Coordinates of C-alpha atoms and ligand atoms in Angstrom, one line a residue:
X1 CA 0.0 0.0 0.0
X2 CA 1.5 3.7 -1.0
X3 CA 1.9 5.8 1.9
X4 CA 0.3 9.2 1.3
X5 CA 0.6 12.3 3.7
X6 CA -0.4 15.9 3.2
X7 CA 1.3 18.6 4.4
X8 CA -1.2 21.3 5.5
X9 CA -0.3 24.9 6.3
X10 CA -0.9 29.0 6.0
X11 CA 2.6 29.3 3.5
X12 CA 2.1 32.9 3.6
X13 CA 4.3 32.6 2.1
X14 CA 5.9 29.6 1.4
X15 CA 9.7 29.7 3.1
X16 CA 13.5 27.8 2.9
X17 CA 12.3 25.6 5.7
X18 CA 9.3 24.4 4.6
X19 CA 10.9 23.1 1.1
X20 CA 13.3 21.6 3.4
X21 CA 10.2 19.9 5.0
X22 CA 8.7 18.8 2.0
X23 CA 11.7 17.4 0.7
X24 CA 12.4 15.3 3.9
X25 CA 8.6 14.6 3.5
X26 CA 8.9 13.4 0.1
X27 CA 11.6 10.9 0.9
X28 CA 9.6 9.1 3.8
X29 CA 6.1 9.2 1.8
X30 CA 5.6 7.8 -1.6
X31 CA 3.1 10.4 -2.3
X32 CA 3.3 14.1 -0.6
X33 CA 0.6 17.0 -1.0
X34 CA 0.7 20.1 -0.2
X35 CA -2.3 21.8 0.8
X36 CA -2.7 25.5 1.2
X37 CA -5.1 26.0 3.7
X38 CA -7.6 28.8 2.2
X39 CA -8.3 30.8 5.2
X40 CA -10.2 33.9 4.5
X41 CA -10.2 35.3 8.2
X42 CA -6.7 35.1 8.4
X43 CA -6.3 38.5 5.8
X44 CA -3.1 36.6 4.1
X45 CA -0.4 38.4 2.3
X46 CA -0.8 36.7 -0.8
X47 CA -4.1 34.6 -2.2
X48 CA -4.2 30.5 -2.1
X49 CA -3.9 31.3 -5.6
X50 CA -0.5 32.8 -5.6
X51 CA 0.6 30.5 -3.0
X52 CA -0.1 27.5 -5.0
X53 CA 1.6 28.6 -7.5
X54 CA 4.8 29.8 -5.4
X55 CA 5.1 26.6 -4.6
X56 CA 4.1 24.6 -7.5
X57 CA 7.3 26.6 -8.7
X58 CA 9.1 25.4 -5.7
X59 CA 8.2 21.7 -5.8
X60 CA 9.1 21.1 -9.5
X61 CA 12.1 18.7 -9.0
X62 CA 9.8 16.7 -6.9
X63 CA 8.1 13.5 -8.7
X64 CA 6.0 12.7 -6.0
X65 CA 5.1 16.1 -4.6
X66 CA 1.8 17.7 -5.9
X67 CA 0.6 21.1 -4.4
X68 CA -3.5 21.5 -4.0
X69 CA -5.9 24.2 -1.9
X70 CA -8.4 23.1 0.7
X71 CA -10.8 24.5 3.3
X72 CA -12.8 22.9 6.4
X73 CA -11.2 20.7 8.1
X74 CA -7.4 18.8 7.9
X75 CA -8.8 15.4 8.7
X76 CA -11.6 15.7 6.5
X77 CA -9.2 17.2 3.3
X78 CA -6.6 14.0 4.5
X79 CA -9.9 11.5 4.1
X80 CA -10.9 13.0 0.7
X81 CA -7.5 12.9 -1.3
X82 CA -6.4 9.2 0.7
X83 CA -4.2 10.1 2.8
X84 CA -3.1 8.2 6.1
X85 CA -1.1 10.9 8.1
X86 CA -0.6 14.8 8.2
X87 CA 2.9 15.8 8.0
X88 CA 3.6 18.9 10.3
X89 CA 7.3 20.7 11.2
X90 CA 8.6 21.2 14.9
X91 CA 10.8 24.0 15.0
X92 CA 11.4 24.3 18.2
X93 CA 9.6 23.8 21.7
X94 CA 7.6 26.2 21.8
X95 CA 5.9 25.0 18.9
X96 CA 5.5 22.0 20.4
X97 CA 2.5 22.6 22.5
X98 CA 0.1 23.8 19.6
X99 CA 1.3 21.1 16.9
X100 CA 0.5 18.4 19.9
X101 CA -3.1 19.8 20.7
X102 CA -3.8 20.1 16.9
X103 CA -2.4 16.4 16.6
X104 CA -4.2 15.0 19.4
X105 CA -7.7 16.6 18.1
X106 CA -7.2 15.7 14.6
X107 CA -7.1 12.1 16.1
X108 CA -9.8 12.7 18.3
X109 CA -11.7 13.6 14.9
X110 CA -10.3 11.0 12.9
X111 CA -8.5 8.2 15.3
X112 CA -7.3 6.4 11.3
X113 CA -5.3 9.3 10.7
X114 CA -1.6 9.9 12.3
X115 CA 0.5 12.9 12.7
X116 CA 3.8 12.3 11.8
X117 CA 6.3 15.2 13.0
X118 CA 9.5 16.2 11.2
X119 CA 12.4 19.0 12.3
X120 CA 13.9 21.3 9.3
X121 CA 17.6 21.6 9.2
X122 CA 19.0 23.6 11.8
X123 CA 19.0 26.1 10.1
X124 CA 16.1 26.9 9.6
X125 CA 15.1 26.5 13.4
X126 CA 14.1 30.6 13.6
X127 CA 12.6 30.9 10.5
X128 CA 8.6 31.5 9.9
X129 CA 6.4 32.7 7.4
X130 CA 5.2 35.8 10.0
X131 CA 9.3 36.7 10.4
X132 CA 9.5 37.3 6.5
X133 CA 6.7 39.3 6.1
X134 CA 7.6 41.5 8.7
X135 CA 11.1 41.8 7.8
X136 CA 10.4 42.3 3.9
X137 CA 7.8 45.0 4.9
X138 CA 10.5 46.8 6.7
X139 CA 12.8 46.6 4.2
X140 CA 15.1 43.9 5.8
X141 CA 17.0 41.2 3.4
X142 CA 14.8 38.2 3.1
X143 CA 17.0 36.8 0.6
X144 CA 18.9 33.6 2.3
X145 CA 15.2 32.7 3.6
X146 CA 12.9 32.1 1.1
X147 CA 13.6 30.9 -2.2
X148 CA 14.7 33.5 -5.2
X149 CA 11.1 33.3 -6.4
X150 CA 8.9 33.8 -3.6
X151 CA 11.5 36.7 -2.4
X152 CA 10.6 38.6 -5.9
X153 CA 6.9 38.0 -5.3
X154 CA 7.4 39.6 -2.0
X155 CA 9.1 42.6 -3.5
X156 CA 6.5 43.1 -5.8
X157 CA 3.8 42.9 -3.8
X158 CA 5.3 45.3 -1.3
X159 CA 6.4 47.8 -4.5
X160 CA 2.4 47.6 -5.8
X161 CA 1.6 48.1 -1.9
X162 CA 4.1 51.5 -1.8
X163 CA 3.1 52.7 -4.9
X164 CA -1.1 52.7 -3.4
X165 CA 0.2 54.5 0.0
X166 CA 2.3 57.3 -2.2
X167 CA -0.7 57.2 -4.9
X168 CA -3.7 57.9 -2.1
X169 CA -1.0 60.3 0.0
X170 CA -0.6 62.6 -3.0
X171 CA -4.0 62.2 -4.1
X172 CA -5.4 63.4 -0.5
X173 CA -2.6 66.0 -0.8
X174 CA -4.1 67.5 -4.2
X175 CA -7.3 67.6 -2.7
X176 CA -6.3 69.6 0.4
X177 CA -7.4 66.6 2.4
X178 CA -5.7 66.4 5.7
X179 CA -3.8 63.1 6.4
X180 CA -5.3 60.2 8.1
X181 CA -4.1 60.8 11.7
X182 CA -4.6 64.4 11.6
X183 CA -8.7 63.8 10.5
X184 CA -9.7 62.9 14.3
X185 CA -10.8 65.3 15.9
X186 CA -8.5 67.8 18.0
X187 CA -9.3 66.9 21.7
X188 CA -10.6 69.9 23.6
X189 CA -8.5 70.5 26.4
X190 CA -10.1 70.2 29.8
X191 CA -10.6 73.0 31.9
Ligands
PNS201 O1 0.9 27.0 8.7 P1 -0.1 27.0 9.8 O2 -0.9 28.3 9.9 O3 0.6 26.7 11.1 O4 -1.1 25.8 9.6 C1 -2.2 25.5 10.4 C2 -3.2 24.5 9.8 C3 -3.6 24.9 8.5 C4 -2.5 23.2 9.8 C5 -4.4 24.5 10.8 O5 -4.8 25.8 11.1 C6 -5.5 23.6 10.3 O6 -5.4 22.4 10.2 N1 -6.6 24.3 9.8 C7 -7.7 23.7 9.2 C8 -9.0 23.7 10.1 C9 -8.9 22.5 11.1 O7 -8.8 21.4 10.7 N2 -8.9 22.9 12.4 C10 -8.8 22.0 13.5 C11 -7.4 21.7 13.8 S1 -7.2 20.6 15.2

């Protein structure tokens, strides 16, 4: 019988570590996918859409890796494409606690279905999808942590995002609109 696993997760966006984890994935599974959770709530960075394809990019060299979207629940996705575990990283401790509540309910849910944990190199230990963001938006280097790709995606999507700030600051400008901050109301001072 083929062992499959999927390997569900934000990837917003998709970083160095989790190709490492997908790669140590696709060595102990005969068949890997990667499912991009499609989270509305969660106000992502970038859509399933271009996640999916960040990593469809990433995940070329990979025979047995396929990349997919899903919403509802993990156990329930894992039961429709025939999978038998869910394949999650452990950084570090502290991660520790939420991976084994979310692995312990998932069996709860589905008692068929394992969790099967894996560490990324070393390396990579630090690294998270919320780090990259931030340090990207502030104009950090983001370049030895996320593949060449998704790092250009990043920059574009933070150039489009610049270019809308300056566009509605000089736009308010023209039209003798007062910035943001400075439309609340001066506070009266008390007497
Ligand atoms: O990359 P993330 O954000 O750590 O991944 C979390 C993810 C997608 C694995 C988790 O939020 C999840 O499984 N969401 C789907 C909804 C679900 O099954 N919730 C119950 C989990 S016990």
């Amino acid at each position: 019988m083929k062992r499959k696993a999927i390997y569900p997760g934000s990837f917003d966006p998709p970083t160095n570590g989790h190709l490492d984890l997908i790669e140590r994935g696709s060595k102990l599974f005969d068949e890997l996918v990667v499912g991009v959770l499609s989270n509305p709530e969660k106000d992502p960075l970038f859509s399933v859409a271009d996640r999916r394809k960040m990593l469809e990019a990433m995940t070329v060299d990979f025979d047995n890796v396929t990349v997919d979207t899903f919403d509802g629940l993990t156990v329930d996705y894992a039961l429709r494409v025939g999978a038998s575990a869910v394949l999650r990283g452990i950084r570090a401790i502290s991660d520790y606690e939420y991976e084994l509540q979310m692995a312990l309910m998932n069996r709860k849910l589905q008692p068929g279905l394992e969790t099967v944990f894996m560490m990324p190199a070393e390396k990579y230990s630090y690294l998270s999808s919320r780090l990259v963001r931030e340090i990207a938006q502030l104009g950090g280097s983001i370049d030895c942590l996320v593949p060449s790709l998704v790092a250009q995606k990043l920059r574009e999507k933070l150039d489009v995002a610049h270019k809308f700030a300056d566009a509605d600051a000089r736009e308010r400008e023209a039209s003798g609109q007062d910035t943001p901050e400075r439309k609340t109301k001066p506070r009266r001072k008390k007497s």
